[in-house]
mmCIF file with all atom_site columns, C-alpha atoms in Angstrom:
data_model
loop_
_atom_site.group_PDB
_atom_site.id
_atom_site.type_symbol
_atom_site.label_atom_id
_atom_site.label_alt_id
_atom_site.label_comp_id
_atom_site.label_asym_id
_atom_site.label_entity_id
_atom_site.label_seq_id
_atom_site.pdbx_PDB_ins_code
_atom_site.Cartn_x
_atom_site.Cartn_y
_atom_site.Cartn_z
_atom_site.occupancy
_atom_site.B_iso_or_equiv
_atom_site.pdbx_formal_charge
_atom_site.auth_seq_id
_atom_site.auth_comp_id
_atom_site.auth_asym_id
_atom_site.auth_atom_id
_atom_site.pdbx_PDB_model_num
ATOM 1   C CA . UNK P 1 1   ? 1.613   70.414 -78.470  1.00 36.00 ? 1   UNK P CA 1
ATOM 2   C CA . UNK P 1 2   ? 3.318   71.098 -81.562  1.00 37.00 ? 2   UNK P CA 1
ATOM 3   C CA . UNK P 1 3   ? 4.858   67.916 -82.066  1.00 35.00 ? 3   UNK P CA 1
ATOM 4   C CA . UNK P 1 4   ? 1.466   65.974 -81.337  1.00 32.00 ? 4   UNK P CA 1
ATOM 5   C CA . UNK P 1 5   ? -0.233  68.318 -84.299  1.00 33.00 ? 5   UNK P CA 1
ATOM 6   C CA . UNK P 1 6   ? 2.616   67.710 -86.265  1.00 33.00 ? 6   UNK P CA 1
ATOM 7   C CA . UNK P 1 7   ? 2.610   63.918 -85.913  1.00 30.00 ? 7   UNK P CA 1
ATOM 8   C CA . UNK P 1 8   ? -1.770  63.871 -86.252  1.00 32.00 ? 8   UNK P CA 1
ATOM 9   C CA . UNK P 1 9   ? -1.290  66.185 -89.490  1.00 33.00 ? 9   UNK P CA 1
ATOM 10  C CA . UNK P 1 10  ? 1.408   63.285 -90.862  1.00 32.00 ? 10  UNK P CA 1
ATOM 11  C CA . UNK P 1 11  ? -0.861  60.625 -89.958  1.00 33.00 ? 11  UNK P CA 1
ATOM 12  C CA . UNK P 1 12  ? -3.873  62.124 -91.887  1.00 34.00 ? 12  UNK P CA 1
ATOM 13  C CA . UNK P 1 13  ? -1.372  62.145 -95.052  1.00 36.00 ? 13  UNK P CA 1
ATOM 14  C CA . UNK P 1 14  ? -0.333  58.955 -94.688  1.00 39.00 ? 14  UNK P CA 1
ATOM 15  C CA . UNK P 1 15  ? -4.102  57.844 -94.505  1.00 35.00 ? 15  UNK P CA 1
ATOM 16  C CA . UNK P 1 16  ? -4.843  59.499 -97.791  1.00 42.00 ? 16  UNK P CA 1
ATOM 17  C CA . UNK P 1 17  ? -1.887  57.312 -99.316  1.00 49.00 ? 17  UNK P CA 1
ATOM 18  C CA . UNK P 1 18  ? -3.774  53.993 -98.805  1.00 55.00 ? 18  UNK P CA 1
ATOM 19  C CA . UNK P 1 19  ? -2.159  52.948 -102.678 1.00 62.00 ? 19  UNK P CA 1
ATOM 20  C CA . UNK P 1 20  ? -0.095  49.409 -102.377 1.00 80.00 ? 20  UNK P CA 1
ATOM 21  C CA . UNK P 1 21  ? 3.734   49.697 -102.705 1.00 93.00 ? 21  UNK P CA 1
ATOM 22  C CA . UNK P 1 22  ? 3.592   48.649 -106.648 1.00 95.00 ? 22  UNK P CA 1
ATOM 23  C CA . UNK P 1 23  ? 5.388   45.025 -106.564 1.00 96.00 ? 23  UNK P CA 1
ATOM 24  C CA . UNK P 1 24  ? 7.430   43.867 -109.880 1.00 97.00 ? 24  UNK P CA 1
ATOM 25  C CA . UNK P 1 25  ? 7.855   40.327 -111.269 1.00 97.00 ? 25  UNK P CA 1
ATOM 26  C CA . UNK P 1 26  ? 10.423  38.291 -109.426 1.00 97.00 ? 26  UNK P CA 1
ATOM 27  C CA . UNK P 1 27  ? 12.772  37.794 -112.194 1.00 98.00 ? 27  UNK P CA 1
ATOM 28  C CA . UNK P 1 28  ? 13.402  39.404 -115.982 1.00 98.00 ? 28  UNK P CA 1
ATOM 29  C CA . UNK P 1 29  ? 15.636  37.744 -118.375 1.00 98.00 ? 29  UNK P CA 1
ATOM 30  C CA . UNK P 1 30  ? 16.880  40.778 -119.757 1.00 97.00 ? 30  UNK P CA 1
ATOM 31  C CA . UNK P 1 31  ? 17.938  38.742 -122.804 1.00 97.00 ? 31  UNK P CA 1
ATOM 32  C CA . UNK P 1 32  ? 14.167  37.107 -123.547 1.00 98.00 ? 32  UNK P CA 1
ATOM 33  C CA . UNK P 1 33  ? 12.939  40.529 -123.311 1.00 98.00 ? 33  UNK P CA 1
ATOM 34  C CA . UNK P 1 34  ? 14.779  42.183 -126.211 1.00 98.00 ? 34  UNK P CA 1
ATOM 35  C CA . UNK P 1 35  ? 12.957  42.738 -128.834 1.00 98.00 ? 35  UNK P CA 1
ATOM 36  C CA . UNK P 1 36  ? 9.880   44.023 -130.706 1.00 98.00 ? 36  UNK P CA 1
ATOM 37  C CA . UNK P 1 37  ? 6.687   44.498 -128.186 1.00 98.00 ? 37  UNK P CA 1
ATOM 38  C CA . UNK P 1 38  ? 3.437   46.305 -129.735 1.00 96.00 ? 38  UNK P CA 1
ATOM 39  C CA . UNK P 1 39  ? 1.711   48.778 -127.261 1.00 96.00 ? 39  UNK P CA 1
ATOM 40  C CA . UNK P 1 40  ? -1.831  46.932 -126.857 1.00 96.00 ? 40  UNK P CA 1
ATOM 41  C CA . UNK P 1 41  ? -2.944  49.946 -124.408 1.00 96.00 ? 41  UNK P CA 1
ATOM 42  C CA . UNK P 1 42  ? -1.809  52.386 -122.287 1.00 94.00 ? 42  UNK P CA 1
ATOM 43  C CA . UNK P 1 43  ? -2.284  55.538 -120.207 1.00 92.00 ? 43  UNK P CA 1
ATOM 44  C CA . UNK P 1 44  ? -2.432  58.553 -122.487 1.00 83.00 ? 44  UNK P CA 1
ATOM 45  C CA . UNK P 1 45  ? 0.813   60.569 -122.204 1.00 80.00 ? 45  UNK P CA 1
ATOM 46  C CA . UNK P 1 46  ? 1.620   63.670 -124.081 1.00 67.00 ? 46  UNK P CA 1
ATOM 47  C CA . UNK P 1 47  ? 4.930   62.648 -125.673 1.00 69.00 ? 47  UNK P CA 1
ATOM 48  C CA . UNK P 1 48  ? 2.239   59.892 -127.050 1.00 76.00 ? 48  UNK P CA 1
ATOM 49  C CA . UNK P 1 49  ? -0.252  62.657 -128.492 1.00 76.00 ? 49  UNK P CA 1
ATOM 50  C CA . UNK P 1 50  ? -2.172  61.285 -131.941 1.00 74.00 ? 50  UNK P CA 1
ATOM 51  C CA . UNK P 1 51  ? 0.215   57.714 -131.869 1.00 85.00 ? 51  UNK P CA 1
ATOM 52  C CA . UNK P 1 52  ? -1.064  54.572 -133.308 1.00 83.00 ? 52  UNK P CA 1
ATOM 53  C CA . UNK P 1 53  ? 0.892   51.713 -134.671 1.00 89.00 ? 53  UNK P CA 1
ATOM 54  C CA . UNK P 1 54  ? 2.807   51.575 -131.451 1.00 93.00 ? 54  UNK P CA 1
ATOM 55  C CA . UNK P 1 55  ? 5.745   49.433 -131.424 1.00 95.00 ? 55  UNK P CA 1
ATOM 56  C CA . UNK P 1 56  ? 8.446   49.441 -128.960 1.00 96.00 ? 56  UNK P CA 1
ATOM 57  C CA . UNK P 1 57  ? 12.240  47.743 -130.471 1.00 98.00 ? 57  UNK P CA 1
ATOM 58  C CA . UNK P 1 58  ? 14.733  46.761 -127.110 1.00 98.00 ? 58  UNK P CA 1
ATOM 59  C CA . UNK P 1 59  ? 17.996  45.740 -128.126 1.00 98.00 ? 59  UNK P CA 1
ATOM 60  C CA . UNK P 1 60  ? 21.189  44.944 -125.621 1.00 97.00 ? 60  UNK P CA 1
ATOM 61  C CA . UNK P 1 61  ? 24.072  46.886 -126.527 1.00 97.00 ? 61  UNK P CA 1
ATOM 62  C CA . UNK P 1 62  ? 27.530  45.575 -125.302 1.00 95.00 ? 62  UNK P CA 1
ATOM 63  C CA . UNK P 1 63  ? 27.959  47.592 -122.615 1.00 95.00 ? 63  UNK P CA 1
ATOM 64  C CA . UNK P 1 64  ? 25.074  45.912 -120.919 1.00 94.00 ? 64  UNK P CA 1
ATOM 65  C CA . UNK P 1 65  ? 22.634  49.217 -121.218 1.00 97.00 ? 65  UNK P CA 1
ATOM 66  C CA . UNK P 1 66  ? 19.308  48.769 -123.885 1.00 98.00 ? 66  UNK P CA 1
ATOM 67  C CA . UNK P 1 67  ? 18.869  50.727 -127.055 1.00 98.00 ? 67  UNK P CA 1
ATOM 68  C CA . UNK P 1 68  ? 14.882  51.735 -127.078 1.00 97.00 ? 68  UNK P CA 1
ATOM 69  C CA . UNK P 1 69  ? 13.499  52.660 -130.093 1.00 97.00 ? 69  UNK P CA 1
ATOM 70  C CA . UNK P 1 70  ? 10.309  53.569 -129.808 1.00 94.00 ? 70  UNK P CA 1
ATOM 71  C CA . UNK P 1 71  ? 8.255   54.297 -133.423 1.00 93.00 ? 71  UNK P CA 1
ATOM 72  C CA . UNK P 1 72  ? 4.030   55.159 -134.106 1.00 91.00 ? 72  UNK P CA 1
ATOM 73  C CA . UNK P 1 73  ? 2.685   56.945 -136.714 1.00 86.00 ? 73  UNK P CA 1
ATOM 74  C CA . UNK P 1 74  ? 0.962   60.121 -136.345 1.00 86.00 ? 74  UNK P CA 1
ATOM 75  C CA . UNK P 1 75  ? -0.989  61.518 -139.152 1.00 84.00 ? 75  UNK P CA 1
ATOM 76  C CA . UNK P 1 76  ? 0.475   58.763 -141.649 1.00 83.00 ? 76  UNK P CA 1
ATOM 77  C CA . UNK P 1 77  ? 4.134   60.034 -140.770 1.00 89.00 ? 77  UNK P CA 1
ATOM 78  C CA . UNK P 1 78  ? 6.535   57.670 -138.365 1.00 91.00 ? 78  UNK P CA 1
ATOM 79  C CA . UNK P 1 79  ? 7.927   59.147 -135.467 1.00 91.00 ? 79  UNK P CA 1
ATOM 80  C CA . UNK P 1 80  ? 10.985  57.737 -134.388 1.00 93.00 ? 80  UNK P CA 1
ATOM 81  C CA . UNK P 1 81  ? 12.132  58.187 -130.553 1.00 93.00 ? 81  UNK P CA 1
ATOM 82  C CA . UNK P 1 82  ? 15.398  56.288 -129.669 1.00 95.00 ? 82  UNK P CA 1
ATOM 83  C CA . UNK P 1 83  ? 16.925  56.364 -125.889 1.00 95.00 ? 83  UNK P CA 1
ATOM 84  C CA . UNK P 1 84  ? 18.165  54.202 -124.049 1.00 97.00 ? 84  UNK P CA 1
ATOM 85  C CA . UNK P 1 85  ? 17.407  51.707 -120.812 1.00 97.00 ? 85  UNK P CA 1
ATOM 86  C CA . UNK P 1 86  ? 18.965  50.763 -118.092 1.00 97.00 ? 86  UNK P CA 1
ATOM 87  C CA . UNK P 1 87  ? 18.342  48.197 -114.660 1.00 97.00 ? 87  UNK P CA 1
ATOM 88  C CA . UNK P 1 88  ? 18.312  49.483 -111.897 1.00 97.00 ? 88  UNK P CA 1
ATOM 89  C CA . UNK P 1 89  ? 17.429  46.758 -109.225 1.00 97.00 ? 89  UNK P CA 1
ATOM 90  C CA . UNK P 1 90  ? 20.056  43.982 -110.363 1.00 96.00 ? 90  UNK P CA 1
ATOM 91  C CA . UNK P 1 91  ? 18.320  40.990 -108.275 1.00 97.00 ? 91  UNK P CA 1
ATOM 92  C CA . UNK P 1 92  ? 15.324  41.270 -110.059 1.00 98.00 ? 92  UNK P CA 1
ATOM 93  C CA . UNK P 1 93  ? 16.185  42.918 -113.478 1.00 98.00 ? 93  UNK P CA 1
ATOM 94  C CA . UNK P 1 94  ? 12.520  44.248 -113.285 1.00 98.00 ? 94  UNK P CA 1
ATOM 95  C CA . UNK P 1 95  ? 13.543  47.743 -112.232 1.00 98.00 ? 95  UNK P CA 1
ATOM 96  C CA . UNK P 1 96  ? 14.729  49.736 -115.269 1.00 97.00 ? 96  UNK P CA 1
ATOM 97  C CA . UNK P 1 97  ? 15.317  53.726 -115.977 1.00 97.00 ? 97  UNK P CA 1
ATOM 98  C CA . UNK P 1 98  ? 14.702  54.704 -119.303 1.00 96.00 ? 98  UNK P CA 1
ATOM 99  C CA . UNK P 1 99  ? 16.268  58.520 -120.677 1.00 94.00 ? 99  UNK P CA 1
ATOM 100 C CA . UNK P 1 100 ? 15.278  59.647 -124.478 1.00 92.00 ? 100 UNK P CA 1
ATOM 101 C CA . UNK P 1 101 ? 16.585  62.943 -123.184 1.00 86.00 ? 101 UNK P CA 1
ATOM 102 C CA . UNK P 1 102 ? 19.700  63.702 -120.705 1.00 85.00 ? 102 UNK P CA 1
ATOM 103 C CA . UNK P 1 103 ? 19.340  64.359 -117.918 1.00 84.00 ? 103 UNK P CA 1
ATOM 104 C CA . UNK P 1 104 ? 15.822  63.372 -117.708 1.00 90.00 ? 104 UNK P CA 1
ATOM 105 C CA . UNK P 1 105 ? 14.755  59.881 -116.815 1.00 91.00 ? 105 UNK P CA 1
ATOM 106 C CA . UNK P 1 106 ? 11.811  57.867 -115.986 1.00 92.00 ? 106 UNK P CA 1
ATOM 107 C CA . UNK P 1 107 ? 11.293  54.409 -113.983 1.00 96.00 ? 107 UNK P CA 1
ATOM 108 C CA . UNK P 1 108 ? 10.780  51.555 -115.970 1.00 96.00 ? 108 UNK P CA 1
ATOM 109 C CA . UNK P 1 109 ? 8.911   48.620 -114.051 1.00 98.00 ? 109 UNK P CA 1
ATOM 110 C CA . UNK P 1 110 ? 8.080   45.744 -115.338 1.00 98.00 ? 110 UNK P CA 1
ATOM 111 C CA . UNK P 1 111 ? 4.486   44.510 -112.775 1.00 98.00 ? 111 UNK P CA 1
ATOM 112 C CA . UNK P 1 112 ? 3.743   41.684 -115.175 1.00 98.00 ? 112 UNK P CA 1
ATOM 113 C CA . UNK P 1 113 ? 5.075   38.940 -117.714 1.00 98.00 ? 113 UNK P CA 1
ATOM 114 C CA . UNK P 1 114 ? 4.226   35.809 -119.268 1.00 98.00 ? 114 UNK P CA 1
ATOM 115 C CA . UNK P 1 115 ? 6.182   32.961 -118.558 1.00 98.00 ? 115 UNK P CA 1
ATOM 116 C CA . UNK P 1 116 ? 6.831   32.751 -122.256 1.00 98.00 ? 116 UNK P CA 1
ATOM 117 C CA . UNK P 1 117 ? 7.401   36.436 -122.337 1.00 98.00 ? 117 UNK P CA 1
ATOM 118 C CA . UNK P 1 118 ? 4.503   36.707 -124.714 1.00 98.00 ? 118 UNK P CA 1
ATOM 119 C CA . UNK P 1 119 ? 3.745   39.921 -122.875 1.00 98.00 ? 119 UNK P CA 1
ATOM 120 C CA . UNK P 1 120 ? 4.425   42.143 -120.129 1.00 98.00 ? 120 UNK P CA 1
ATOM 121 C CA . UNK P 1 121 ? 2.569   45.137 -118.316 1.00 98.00 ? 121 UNK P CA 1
ATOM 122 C CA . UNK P 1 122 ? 5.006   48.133 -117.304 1.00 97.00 ? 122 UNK P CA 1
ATOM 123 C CA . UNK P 1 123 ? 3.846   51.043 -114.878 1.00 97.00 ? 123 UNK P CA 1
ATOM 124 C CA . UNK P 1 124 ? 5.582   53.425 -112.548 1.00 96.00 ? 124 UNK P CA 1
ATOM 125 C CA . UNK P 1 125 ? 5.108   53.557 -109.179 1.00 96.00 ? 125 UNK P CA 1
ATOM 126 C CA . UNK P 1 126 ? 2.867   56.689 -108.929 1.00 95.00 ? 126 UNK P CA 1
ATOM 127 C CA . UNK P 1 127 ? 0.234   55.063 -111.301 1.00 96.00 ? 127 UNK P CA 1
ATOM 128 C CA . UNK P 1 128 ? 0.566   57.827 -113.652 1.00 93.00 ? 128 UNK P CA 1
ATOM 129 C CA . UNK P 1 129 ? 1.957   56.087 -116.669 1.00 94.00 ? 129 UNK P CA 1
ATOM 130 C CA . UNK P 1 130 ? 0.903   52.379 -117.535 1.00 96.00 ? 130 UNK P CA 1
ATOM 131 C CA . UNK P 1 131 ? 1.449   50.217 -120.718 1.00 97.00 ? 131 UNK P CA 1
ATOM 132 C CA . UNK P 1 132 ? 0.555   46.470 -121.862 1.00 98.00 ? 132 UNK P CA 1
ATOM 133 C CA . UNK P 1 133 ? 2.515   45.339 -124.422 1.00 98.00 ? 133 UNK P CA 1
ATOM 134 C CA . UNK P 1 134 ? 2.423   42.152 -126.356 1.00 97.00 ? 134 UNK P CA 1
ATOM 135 C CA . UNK P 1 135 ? 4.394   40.385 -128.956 1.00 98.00 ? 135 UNK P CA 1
ATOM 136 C CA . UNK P 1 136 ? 1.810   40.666 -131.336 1.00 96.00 ? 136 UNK P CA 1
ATOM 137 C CA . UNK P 1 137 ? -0.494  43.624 -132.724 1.00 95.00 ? 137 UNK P CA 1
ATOM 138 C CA . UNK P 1 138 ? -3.499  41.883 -131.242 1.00 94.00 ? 138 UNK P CA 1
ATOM 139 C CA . UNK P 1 139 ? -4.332  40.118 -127.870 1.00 96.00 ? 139 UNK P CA 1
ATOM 140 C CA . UNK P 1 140 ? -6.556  37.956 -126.772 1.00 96.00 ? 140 UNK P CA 1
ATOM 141 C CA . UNK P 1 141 ? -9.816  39.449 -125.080 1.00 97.00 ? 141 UNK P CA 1
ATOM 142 C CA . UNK P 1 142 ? -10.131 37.364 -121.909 1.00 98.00 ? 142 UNK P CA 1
ATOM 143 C CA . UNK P 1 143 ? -6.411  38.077 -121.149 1.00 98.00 ? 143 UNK P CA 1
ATOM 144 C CA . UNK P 1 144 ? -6.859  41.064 -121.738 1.00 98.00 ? 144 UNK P CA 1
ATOM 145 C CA . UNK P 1 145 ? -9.570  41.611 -118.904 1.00 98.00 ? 145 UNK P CA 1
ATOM 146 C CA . UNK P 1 146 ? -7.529  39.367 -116.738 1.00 98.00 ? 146 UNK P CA 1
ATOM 147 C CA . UNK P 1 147 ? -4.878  41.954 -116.546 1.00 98.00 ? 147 UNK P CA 1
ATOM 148 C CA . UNK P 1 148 ? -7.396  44.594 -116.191 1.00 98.00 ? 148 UNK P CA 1
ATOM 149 C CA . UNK P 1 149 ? -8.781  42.354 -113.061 1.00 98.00 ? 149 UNK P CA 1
ATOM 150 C CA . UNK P 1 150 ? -4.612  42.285 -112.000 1.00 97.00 ? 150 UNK P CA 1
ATOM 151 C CA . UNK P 1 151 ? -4.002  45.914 -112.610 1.00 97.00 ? 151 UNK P CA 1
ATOM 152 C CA . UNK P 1 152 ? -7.473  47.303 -110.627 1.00 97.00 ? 152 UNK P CA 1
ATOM 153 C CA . UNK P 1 153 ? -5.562  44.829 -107.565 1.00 96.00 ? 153 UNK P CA 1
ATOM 154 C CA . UNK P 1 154 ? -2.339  47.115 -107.973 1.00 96.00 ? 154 UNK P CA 1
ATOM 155 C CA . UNK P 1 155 ? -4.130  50.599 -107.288 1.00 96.00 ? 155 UNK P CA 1
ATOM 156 C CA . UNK P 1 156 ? -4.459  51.160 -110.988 1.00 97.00 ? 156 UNK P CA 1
ATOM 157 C CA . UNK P 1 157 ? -7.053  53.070 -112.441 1.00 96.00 ? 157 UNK P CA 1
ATOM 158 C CA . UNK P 1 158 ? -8.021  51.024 -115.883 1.00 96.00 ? 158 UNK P CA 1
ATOM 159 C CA . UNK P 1 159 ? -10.679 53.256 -117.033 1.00 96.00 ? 159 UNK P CA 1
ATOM 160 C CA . UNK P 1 160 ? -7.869  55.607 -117.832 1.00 95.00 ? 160 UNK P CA 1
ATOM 161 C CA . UNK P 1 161 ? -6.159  53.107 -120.426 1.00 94.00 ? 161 UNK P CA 1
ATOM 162 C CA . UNK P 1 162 ? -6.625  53.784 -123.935 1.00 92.00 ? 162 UNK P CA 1
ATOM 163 C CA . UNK P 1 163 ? -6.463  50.705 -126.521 1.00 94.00 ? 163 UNK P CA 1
ATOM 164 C CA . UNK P 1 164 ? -3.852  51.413 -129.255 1.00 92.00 ? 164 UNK P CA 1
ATOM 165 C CA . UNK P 1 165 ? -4.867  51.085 -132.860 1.00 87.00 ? 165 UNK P CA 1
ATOM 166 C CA . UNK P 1 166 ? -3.083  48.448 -134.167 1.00 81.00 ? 166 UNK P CA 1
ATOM 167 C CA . UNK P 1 167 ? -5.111  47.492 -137.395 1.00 71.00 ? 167 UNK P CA 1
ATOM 168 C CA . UNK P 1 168 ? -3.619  48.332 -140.212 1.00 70.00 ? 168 UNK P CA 1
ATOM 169 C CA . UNK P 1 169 ? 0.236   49.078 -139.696 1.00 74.00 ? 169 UNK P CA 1
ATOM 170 C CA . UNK P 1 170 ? 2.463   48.861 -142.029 1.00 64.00 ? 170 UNK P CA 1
#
């Protein structure tokens, strides 16, 4: 009787759960995605508190891990975060970790990028954190709803994104 309860009482859980496994791109060419990338929007986070003027800087460092720099301004001061990257699923390259403090560490996924890597879309697989990034400080409206449309299909919850100011950086 106990296992029965036990196995209806997992089964309710697991009905609650009814999010999608989040899938990544197939492929990341780890080298076309160094670089600058401006945050066009993204779930607010408190290590983010007050940021605009987003800009994330990726650079390869010769023992294959990524330098991330990560700058906003806050107040009219820049705020300067640096850490670094790392993949973690090898066949893909679309599975990074990301540390700005040791020991601590967060998943990296890349769920969407342009074929000209003009931008990309990274989230973890709870849901909690999302960005869209882009190559430029400003993207285009209708792709912007189309990855809106994408993101709603992964178990996302847009309303929670929050456009980054952009206008006006220095």
């Amino acid at each position: 009787m106990r296992y029965l309860a036990a196995l209806v009482a997992i089964m309710a859980l697991n009905s609650c759960n009814n999010m999608k496994n989040l899938e990544t791109v197939e492929q990341v060419d780890v080298k076309r995605y160094m670089g600058r990338w401006y945050e066009i929007a993204a779930f607010p986070q408190s290590f983010q508190k007050g940021c605009t003027c987003s800009v994330a800087e990726y650079e390869l460092m010769d023992n294959g891990k990524v330098r991330v720099t990560n700058s906003c301004d806050v107040e009219g001061k820049k705020k300067i975060s640096t850490g670094k990257a790392w993949v973690t699923d090898k066949k893909t390259n679309a599975k990074l970790k990301v540390s700005f403090f040791w020991p601590f560490s967060g998943k990296y996924w890349i769920i969407d990028l342009a074929e000209d890597y003009s931008y990309a879309v990274v989230g973890h697989p709870n849901r909690k954190y999302l960005w869209i990034l882009s190559r430029t400080p400003q993207m285009d409206d209708d792709l912007y709803q189309q990855l809106l449309d994408k993101l709603r299909a992964m178990d996302f919850d847009v309303n929670k994104l929050q456009k980054t100011k952009q206008a006006g950086c220095r």
